[in-house]
Tab-separated table of C-alpha atoms and ligand atoms in Angstrom:
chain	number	residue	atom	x	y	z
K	1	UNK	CA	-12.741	8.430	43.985
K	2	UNK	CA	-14.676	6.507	41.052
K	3	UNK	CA	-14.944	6.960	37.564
K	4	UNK	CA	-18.414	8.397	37.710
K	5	UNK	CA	-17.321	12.097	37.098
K	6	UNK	CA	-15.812	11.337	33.508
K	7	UNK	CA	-19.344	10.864	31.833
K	8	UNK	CA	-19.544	14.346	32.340
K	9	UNK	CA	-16.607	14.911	29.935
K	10	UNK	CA	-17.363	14.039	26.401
K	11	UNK	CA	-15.764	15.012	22.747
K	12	UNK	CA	-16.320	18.735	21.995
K	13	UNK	CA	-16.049	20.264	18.713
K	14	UNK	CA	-15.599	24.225	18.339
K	15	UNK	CA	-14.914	25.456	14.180
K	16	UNK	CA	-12.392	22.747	13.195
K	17	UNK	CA	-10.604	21.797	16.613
K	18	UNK	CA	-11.728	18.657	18.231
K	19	UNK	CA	-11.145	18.688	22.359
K	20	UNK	CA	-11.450	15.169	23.485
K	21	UNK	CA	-10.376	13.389	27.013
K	22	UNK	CA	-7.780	11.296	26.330
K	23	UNK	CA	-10.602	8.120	27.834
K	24	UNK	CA	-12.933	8.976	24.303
K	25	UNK	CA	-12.378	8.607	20.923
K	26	UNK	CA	-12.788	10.865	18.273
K	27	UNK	CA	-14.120	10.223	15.018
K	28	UNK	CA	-12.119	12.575	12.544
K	29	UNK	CA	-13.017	14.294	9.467
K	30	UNK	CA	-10.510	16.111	7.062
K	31	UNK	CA	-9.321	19.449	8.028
K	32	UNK	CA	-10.303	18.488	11.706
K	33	UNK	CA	-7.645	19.489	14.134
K	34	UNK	CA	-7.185	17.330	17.465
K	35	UNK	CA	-6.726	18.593	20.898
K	36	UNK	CA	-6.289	15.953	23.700
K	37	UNK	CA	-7.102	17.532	27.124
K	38	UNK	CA	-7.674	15.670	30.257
K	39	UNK	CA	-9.483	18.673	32.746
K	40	UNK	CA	-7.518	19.373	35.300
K	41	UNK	CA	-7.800	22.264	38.190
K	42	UNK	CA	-6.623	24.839	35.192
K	43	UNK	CA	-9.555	26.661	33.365
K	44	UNK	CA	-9.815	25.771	29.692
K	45	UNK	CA	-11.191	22.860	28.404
K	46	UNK	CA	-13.461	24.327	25.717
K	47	UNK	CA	-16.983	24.348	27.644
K	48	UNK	CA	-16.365	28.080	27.952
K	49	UNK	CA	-17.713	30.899	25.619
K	50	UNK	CA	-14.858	32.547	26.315
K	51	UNK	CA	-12.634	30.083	25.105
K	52	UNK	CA	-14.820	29.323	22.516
K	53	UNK	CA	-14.268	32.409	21.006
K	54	UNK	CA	-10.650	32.761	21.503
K	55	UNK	CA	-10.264	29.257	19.453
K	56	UNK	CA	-12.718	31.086	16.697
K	57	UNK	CA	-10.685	34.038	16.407
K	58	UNK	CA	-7.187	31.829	16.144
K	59	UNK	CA	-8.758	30.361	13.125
K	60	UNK	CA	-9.648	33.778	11.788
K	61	UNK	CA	-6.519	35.918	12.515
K	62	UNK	CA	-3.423	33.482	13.063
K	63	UNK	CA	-1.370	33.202	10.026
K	64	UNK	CA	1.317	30.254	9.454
K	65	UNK	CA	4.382	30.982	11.071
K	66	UNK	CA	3.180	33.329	13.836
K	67	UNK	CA	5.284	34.115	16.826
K	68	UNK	CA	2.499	33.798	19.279
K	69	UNK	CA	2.041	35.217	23.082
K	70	UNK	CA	-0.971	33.202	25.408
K	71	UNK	CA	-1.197	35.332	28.444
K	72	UNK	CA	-3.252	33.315	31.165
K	73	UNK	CA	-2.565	30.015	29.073
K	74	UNK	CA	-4.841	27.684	31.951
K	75	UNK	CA	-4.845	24.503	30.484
K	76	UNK	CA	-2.856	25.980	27.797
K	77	UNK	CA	-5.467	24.924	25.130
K	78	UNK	CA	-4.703	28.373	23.162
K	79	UNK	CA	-1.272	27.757	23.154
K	80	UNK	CA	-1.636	23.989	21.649
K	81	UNK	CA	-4.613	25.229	19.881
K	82	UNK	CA	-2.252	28.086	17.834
K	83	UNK	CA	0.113	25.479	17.250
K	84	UNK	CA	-1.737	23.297	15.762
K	85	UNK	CA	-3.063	25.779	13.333
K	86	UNK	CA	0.589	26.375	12.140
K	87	UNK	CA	1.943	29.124	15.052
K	88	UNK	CA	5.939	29.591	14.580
K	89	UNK	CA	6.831	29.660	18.094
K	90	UNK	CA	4.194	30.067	20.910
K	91	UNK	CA	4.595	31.126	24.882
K	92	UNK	CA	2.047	30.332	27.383
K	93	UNK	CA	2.061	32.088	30.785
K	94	UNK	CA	0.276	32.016	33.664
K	95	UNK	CA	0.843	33.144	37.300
K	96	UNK	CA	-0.695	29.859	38.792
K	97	UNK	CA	1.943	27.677	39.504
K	98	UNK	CA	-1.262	24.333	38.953
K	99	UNK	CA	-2.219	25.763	35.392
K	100	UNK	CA	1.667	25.973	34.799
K	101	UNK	CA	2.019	22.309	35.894
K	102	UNK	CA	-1.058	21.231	33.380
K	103	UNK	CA	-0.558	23.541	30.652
K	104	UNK	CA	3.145	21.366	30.511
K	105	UNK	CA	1.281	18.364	30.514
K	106	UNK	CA	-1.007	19.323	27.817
K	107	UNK	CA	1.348	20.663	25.990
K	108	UNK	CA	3.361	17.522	26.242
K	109	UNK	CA	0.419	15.413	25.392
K	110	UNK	CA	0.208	16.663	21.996
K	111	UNK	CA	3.133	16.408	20.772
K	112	UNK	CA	3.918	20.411	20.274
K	113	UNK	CA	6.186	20.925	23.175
K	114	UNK	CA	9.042	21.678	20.280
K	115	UNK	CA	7.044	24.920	19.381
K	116	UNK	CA	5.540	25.696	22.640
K	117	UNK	CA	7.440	27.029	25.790
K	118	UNK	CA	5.171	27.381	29.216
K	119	UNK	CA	6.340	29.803	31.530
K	120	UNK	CA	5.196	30.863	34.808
K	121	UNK	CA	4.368	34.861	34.789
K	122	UNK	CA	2.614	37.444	33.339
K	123	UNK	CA	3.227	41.028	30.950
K	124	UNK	CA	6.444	41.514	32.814
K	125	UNK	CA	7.501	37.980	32.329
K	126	UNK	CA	6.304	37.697	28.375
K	127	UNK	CA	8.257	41.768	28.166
K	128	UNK	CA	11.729	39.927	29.580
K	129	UNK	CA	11.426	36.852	26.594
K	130	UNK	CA	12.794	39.924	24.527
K	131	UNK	CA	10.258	39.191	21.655
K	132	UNK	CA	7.978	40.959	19.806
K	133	UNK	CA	5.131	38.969	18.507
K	134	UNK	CA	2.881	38.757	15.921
K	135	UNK	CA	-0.358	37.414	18.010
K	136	UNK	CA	-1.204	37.924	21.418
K	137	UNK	CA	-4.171	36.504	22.798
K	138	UNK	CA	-5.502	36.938	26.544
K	139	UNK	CA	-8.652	35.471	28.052
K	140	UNK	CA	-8.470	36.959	31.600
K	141	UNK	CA	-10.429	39.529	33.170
K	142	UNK	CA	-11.281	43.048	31.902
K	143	UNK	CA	-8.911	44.606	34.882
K	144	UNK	CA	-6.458	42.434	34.230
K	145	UNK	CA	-6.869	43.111	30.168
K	146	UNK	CA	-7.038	46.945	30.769
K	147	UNK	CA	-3.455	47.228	33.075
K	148	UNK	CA	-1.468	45.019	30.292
K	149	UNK	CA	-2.498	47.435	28.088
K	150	UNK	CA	-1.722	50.556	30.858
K	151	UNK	CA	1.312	48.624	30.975
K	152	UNK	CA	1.979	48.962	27.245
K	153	UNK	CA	1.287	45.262	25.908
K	154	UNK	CA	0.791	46.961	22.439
K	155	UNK	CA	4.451	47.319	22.433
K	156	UNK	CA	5.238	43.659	22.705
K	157	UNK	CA	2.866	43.294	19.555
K	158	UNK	CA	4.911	44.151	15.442
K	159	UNK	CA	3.108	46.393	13.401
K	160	UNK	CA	0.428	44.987	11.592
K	161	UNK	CA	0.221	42.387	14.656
K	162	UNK	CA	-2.837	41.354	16.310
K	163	UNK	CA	-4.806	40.652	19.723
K	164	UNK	CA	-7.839	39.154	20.944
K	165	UNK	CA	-8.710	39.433	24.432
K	166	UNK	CA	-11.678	37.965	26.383
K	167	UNK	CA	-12.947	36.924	29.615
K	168	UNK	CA	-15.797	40.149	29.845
K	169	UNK	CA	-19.556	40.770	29.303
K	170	UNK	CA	-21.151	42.803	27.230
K	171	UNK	CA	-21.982	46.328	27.884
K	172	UNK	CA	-19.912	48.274	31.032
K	173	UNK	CA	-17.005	45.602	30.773
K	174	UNK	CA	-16.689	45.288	27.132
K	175	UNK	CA	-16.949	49.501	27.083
K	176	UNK	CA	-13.779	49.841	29.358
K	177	UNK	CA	-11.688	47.213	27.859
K	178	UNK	CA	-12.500	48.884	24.519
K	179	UNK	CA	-11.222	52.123	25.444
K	180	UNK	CA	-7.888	50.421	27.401
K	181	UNK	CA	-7.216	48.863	23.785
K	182	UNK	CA	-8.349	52.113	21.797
K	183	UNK	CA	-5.891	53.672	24.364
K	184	UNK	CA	-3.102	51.702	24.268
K	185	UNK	CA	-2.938	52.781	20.447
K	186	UNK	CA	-4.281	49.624	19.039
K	187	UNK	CA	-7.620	49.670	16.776
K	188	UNK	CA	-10.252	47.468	17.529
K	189	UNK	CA	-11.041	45.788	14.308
K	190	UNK	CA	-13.771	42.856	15.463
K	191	UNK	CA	-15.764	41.911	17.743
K	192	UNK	CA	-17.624	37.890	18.976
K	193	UNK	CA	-19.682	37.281	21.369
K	194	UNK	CA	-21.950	34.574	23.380
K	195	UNK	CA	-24.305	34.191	25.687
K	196	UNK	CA	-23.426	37.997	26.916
K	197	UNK	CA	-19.633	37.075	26.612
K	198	UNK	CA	-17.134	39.060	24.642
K	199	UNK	CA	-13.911	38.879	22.728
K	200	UNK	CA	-12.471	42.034	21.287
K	201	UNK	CA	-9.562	41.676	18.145
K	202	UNK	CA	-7.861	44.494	17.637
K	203	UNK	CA	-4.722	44.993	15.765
K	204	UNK	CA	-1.423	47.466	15.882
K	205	UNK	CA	-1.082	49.897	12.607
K	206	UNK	CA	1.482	49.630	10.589
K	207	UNK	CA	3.608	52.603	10.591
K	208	UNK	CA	3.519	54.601	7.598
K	209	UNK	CA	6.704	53.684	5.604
K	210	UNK	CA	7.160	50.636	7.477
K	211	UNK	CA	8.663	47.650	5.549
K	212	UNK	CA	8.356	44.319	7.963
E	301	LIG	C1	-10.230	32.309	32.130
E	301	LIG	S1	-8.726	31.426	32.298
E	301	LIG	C2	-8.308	31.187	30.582
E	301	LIG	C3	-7.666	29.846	30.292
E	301	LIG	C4	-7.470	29.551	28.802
E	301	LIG	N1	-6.547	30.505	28.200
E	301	LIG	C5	-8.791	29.584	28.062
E	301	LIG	O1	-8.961	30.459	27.203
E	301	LIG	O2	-9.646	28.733	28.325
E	301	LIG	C6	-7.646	32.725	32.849
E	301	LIG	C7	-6.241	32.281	33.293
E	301	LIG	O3	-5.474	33.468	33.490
E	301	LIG	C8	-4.644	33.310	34.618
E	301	LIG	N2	-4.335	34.671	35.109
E	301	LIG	C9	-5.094	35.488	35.903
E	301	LIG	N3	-4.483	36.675	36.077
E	301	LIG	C10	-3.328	36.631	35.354
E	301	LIG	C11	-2.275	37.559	35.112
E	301	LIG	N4	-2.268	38.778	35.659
E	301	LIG	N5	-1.247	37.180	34.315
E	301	LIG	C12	-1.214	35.944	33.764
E	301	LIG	N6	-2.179	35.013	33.960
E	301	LIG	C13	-3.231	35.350	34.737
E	301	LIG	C14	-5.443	32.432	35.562
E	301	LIG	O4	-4.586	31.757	36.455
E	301	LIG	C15	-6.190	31.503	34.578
E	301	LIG	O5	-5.465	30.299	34.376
């Protein structure tokens, strides 16, 4: 195979994070936060409005130091994306065994494989780490999003934690993963969207009396 399919890949900037293939360069400006990514067969590589988003909303919600969940992790550009932005500790799961394999490699890449652990798996997997977290973010589907939260992914979440899901449209989708997360006990809190795309954040009350 030739070369001829990389022109299609070019430097991509979303808020502050710059995604480049490791075959460009990058010209950087301060504050600018570098993600190397060579595409692979895992989704993620930033062209997405659903990823988009997710990256958005890590720049909103994720605080220094955050213990940090990536359920469906693809390329794993969450994951590497939340630790570049200061996450704690960060897992990244996903049941394909080829977006395992990359999300390593990305992870790898950029230097954050002290921080970030990749994991084959899924709720039950991410429940058996014995963790609770303090961000959980999960660009799948909106079945998939409403049976982790059947399934009682709020629980894996510390009071005054937060999650942003995405991977749905607007309208029917968006409705039913709204009421999974409204129904799981969590409180939807804000909402982005993009060319019909959706991400939901919503975020686990603190208990009253609760001292983290
Ligand atoms: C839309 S991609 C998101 C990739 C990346 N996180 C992003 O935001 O660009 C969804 C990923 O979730 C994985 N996936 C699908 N169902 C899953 C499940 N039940 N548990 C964990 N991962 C799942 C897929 O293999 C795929 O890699």
């Amino acid at each position: 195979m030739g070369e001829a399919w990389k022109a299609h890949y070019d430097v991509l900037r979303v808020g502050p994070f710059v995604i480049k293939p490791s075959w460009r360069t990058a010209r950087l400006e301060p504050g600018d936060v570098l993600i190397e990514l060579d595409p692979g067969m895992a989704f993620g590589t930033g062209t997405h409005p659903t990823t988009r988003m997710c990256l958005q909303a890590l720049v909103e919600w994720l605080r220094p130091g955050d213990q940090v969940l990536d359920l469906g992790t693809g390329s794993g550009i969450l994951a590497i994306a939340a630790a570049r932005r200061g996450a704690g500790r960060v897992w990244a799961l996903d049941i394909d065994p080829v977006a395992v394999q990359v999300a390593r490699e990305n992870v790898e890449r950029n230097g954050v494989a002290d921080r970030v652990e990749v994991l084959q798996g899924s709720l039950e997997e991410a429940r058996a780490l014995g963790e609770r977290f303090d961000g959980i973010v999960a660009n799948i589907v909106a079945p998939v999003i409403g049976r982790f939260c059947e399934q009682g992914i709020a629980d894996l979440l510390r009071p005054g934690g937060w999650i942003v899901v995405s991977g749905f449209f607007q309208g029917e989708q968006e409705g039913t993963v709204r009421q999974a997360l409204e129904a799981a006990g969590l409180t939807v809190a804000r909402r982005w969207a993009e060319e019909s795309w959706v991400a939901l954040g919503a975020r686990r009350e603190m208990a009253a009396g609760y001292a983290p």
